[in-house]
Coordinates of C-alpha atoms in Angstrom, one line a residue:
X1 CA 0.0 0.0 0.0
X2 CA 1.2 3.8 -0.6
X3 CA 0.6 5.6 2.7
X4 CA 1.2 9.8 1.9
X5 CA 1.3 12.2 4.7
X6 CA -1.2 15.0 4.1
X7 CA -0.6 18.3 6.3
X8 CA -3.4 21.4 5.7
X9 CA -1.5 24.6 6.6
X10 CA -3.4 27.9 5.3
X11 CA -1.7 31.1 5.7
X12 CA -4.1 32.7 7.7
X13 CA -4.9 32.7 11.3
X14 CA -7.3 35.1 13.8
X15 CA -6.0 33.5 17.1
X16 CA -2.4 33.6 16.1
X17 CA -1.0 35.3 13.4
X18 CA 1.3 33.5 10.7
X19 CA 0.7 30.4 13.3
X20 CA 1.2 27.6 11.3
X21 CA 5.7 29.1 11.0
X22 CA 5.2 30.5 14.6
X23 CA 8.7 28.0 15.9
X24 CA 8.3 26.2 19.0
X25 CA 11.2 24.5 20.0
X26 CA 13.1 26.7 17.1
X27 CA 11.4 24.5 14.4
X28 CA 8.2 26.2 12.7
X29 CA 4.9 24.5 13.5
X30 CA 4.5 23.1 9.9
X31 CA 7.9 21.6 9.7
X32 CA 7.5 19.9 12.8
X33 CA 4.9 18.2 11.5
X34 CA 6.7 17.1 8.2
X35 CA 9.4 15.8 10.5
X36 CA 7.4 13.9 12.4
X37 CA 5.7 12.5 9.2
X38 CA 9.1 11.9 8.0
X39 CA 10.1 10.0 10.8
X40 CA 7.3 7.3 10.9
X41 CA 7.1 4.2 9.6
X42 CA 4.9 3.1 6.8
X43 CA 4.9 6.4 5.1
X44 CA 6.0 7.2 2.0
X45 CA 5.1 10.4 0.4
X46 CA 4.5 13.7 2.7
X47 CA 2.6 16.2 1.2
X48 CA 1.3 19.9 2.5
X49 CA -1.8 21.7 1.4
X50 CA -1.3 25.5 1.7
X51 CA -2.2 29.1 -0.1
X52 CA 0.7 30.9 1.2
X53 CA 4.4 30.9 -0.4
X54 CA 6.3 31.3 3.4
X55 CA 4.3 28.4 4.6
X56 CA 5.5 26.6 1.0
X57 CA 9.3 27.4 0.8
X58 CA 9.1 26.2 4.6
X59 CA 7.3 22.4 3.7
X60 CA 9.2 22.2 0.5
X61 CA 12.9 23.0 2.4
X62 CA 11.7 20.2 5.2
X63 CA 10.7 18.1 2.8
X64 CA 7.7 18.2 1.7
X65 CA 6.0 17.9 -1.6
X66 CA 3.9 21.5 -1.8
X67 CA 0.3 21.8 -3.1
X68 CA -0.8 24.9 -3.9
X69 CA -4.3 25.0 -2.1
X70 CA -7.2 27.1 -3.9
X71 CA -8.4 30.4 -2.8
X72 CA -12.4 28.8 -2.7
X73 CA -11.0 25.9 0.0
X74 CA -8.3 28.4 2.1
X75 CA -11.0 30.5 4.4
X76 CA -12.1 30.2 7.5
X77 CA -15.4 28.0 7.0
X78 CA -13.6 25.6 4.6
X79 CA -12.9 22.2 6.0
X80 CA -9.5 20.5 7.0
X81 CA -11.9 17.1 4.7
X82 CA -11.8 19.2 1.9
X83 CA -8.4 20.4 1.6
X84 CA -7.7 16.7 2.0
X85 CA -9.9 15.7 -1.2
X86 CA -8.5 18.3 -3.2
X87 CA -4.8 16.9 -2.0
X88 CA -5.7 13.6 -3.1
X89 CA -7.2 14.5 -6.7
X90 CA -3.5 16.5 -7.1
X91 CA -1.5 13.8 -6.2
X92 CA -3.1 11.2 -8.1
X93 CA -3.2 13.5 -11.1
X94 CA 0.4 13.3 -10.9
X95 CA 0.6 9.9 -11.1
X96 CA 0.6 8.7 -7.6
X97 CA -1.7 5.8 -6.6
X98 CA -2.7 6.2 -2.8
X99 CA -4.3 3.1 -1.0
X100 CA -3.8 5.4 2.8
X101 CA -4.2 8.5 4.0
X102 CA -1.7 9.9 7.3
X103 CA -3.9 13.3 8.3
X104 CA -1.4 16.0 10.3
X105 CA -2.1 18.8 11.8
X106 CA 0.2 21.4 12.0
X107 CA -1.4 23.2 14.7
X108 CA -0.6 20.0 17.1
X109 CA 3.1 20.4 17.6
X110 CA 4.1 17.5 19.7
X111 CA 2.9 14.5 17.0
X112 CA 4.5 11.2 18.4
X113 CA 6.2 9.8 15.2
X114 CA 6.0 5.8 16.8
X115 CA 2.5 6.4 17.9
X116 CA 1.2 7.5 14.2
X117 CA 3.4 4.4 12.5
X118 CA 1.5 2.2 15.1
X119 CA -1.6 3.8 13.6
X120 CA -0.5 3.4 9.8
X121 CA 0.3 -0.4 10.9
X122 CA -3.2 -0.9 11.6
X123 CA -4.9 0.4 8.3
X124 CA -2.2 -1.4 6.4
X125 CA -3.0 -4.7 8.7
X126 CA -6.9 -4.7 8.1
X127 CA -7.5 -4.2 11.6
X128 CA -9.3 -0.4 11.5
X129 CA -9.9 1.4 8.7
X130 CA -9.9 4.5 10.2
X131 CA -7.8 5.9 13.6
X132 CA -6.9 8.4 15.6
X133 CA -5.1 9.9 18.2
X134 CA -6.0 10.7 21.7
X135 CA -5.2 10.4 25.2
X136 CA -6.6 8.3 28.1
X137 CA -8.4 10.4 30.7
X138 CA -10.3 10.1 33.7
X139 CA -12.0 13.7 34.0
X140 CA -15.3 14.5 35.0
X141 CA -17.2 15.9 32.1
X142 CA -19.9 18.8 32.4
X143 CA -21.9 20.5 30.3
X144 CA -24.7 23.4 30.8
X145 CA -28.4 23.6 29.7
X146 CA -30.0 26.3 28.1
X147 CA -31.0 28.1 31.8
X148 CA -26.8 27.9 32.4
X149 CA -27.3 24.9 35.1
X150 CA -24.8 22.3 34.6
X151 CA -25.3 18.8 34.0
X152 CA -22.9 15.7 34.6
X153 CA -21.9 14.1 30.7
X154 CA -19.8 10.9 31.6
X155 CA -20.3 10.0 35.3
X156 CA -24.0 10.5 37.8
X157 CA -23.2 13.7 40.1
X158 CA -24.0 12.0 43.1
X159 CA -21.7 9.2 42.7
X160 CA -18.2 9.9 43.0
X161 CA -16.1 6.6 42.3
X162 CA -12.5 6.5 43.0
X163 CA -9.9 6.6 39.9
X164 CA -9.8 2.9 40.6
X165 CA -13.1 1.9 40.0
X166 CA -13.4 4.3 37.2
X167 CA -13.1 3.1 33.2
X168 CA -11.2 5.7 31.1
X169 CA -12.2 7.7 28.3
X170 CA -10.1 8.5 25.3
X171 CA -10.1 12.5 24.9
X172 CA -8.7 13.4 20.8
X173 CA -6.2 15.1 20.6
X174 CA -6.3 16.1 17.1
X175 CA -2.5 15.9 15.8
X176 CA -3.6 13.0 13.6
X177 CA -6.0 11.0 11.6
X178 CA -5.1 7.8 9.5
X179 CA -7.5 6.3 7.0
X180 CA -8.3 4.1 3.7
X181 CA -8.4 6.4 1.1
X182 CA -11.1 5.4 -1.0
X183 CA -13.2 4.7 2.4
X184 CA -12.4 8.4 2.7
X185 CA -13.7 9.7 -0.5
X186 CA -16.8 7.7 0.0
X187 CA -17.4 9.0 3.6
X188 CA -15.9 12.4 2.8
X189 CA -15.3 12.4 6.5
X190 CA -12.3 11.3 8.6
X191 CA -14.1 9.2 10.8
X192 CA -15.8 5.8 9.2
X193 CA -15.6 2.2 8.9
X194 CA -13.8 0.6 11.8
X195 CA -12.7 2.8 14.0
X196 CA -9.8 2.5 16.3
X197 CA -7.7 4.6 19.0
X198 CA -3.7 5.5 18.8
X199 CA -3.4 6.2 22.5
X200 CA -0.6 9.2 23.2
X201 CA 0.9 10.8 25.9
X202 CA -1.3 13.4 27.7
X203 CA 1.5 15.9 27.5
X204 CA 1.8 15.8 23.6
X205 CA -2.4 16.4 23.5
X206 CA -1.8 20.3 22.9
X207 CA -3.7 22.2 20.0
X208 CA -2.4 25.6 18.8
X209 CA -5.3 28.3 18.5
X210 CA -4.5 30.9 20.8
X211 CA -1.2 33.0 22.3
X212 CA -1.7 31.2 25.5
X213 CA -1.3 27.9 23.9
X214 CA 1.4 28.4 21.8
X215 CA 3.6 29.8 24.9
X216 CA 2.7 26.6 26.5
X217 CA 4.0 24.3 23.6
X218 CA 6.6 26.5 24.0
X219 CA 7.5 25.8 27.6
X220 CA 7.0 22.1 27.1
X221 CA 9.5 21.7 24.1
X222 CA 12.0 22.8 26.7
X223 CA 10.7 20.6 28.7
X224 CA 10.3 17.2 27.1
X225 CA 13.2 17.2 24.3
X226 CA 16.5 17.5 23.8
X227 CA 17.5 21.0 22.6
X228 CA 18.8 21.0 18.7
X229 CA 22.6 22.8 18.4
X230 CA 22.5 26.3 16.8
X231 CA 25.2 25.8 14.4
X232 CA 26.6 29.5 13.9
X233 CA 30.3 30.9 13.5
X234 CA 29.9 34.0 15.5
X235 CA 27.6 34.6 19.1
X236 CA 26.6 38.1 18.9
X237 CA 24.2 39.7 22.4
X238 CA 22.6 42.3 24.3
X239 CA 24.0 43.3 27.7
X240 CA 21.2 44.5 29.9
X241 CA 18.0 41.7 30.2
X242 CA 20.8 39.4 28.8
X243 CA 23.8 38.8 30.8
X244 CA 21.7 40.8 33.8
X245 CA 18.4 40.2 35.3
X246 CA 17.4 44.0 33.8
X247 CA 17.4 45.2 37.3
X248 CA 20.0 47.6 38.5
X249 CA 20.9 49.3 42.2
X250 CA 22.5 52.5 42.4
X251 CA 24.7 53.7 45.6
X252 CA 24.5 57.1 47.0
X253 CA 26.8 58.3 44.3
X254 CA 25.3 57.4 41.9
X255 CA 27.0 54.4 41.1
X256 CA 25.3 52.0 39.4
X257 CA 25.4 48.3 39.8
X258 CA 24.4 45.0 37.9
X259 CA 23.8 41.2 38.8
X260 CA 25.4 38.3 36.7
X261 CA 25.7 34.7 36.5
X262 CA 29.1 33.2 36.8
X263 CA 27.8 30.3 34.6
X264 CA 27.7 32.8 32.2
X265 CA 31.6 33.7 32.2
X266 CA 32.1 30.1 32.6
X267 CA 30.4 30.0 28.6
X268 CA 31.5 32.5 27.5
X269 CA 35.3 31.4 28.3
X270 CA 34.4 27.9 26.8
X271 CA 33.5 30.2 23.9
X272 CA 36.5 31.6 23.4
X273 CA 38.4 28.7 23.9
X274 CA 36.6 27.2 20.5
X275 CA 37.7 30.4 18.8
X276 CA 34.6 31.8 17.8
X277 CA 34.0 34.9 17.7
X278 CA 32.0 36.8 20.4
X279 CA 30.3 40.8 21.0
X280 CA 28.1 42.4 23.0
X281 CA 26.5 45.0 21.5
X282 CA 24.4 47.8 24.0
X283 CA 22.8 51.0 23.5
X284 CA 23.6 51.7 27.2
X285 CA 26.7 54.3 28.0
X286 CA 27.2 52.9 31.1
X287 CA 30.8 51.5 32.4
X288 CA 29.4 48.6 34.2
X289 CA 28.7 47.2 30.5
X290 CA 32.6 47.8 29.3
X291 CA 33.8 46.5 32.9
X292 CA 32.1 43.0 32.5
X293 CA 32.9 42.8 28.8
X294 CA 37.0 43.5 30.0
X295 CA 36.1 41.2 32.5
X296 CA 35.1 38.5 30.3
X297 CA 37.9 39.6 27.1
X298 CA 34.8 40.0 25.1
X299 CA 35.1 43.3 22.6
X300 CA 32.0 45.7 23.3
X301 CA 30.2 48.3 21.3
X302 CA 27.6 50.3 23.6
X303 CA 26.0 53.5 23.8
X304 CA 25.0 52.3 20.1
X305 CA 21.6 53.3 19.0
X306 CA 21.5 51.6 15.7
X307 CA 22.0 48.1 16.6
X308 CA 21.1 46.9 12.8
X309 CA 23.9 49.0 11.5
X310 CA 26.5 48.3 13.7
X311 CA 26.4 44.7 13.3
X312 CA 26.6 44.8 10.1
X313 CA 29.6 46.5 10.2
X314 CA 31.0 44.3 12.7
X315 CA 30.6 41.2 10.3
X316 CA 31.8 42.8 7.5
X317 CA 34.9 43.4 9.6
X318 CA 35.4 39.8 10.9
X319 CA 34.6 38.7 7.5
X320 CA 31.4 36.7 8.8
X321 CA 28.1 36.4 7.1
X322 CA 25.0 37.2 8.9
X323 CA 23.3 33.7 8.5
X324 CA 26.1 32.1 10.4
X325 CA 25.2 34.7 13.7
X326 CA 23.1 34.0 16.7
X327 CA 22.1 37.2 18.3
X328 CA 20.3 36.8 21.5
X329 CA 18.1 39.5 22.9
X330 CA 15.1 40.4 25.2
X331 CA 13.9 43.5 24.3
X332 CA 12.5 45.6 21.1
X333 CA 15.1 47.8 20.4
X334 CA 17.2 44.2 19.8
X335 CA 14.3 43.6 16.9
X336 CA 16.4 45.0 14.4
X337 CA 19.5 43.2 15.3
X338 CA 18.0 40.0 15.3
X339 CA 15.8 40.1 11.7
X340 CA 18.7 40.5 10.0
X341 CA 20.8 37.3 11.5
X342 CA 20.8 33.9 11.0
X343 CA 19.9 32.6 14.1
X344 CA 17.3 35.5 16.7
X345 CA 17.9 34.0 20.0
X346 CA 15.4 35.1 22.8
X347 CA 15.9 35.0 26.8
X348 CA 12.9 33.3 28.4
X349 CA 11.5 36.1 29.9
X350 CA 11.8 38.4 27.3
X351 CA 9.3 41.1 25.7
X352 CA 6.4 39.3 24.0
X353 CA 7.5 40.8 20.5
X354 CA 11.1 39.2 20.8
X355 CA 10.0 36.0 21.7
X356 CA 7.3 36.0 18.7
X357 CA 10.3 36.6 16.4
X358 CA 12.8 34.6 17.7
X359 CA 13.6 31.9 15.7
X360 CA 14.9 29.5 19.4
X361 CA 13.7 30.8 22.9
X362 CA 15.7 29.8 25.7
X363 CA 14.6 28.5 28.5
X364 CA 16.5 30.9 31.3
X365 CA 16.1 34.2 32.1
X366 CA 18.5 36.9 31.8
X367 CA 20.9 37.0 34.4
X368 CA 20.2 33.5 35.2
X369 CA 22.7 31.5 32.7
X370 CA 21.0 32.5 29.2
X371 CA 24.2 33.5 28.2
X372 CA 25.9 29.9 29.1
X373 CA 22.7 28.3 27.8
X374 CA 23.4 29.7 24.4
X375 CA 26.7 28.7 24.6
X376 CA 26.3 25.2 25.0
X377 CA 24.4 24.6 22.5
X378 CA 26.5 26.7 19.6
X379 CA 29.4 24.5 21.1
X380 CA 29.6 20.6 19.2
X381 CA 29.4 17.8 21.3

């Protein structure tokens, strides 16, 4: 059988703008999902549906085949079904002859790659000829009536059985669907035939619609997987909200004073060890940012209001080019700086506008080892 991975992305989005490239874990949302369609067994074609060129050169680069998806089917009301359909008519008009269908959703970022080739096992073994995924749960389920009074769904209100004595329910997650394809152009809906369950993880169960739930995925990718290596040449950072917390004391002279992380000097020595290059790069005129930079023999251009410019000129001068940079930042006037690199780094706790751009968000704070975080994963092994 000839199993191809079908992933809908359209370009537009109310919750979350540009959501299907928003990058958790540094990887944009839609070529997560190629990866992880990549990665399973019992696939052999992956495929994404999409009206949008960024979303395209994205897939394609991941490696994807792209479909261009039609203006009529790329709205709001049209369905995830028919974006599928027109997939399929594309594909086989191309020559390819499709007995399964692997449905992704871009929009779940945490697809379990051995848990959707489990699922592809069964449709190609006759056992189901439709599956999904979803978790096991033991909640109790409420709804409301039309005066707003709520009423129990899966259990009697005033019986409260222990977790024990309870039988679980399977809550979709969403991140995928795996079907016959010919059942599915009869049924025109995911869901027919024999139906069976690829249990998951809770933790993977996220769906991306809002801001709150994409900082979420974002928290848990530092959480639950192994942090990729930023391959870049040169580590280029702000000072203050980077290698500080962005708080500052002042003494009755006026003197004003900063807290760092040793871990931080520790990296940034490792750094230079390797022999690539390093700058920090501050609008602040303040000698506390020279001192530290002399501190760590680090070269430092502050009091400079045109970050954008002056980077430039710094990689002109060291003869680097500005793909193979990782600048890491927390604030806006770092925005500039970090569209025109490589590699935007963000500090975990940095302004909502930096992190939204950043193409890897770290998971510690400014002041609190960012710095050495960065480090250790720009240095191999």
């Amino acid at each position: 059988m000839t199993t191809v991975a079908i992933i809908p992305a359209r370009g537009g989005s109310k919750g979350v703008p540009r959501k299907n490239v928003q990058r958790v874990g540094g990887v944009p949302l839609v070529e997560r999902a190629v990866r992880a369609a990549l990665a399973a067994d019992g696939i052999d074609l992956v495929a994404v549906s999409t009206d949008d060129a960024e979303i395209a050169a994205v897939a394609a680069a991941a490696g994807a085949v792209v479909i261009r998806r039609p203006v009529d089917i790329s709205g709001d009301t049209a369905s995830s079904e028919s974006a599928i359909l027109h997939a399929l008519d594309e594909l086989e008009a191309a020559g390819e002859s499709i007995d399964v269908v692997a449905f992704l959703q871009a929009t779940s970022p945490f697809i379990p790659s051995d848990a959707l080739s489990a699922a592809v096992r069964d449709v190609h073994g006759d056992r189901a000829d439709s599956v999904f995924s979803a978790h096991e749960t033991y909640g109790f389920l409420w709804g409301r009536t039309g005066d707003d009074a709520a009423v129990a769904l899966n259990h009697e209100a005033g019986h409260r059985p222990r977790r024990q004595d309870r039988e679980p329910h399977y809550l979709e997650t969403g991140a995928f669907y795996v079907f016959r394809a010919d059942g599915f152009r009869t049924a025109r809906h995911r869901f027919f035939g024999r139906i069976r369950i690829a249990e998951v993880p809770e933790w993977t169960a996220i769906e991306i619609d809002d801001t709150q739930q994409l900082e979420i995925a974002r928290a848990l990718a530092s959480l639950h997987e192994t942090p990729e290596r930023i391959p870049v040449r040169a580590v280029v950072t702000d000072f203050d909200g980077v290698h500080t917390d962005d708080t500052a004391s002042l003494d009755a002279d006026g003197v004003e004073r900063v807290r760092v992380s040793r871990e931080d000097g520790m990296g940034v020595a490792l750094l230079r060890r390797a022999g690539i290059p390093m700058l920090i790069l501050s609008t602040e005129v303040n000698a506390v940012v020279r001192a530290r930079a002399e501190k760590l023999k680090v070269p430092v251009l502050h009091g400079i209001d045109d970050k954008e410019s002056a980077l430039r000129g710094w990689a002109e001068e060291n003869g680097l080019d500005l793909d193979e940079i990782a600048y890491l930042g927390n604030d806006v006037n770092d925005l500039p700086a970090m569209r025109i690199v490589g590699w935007p780094i963000a500090v975990a706790n940095a302004h909502p506008r930096v992190l939204a751009e950043a193409r890897v968000v770290l998971a510690r704070h400014g002041g609190h080892g960012a710095v050495r975080e960065l480090i250790e994963r720009v240095l191999p092994g």
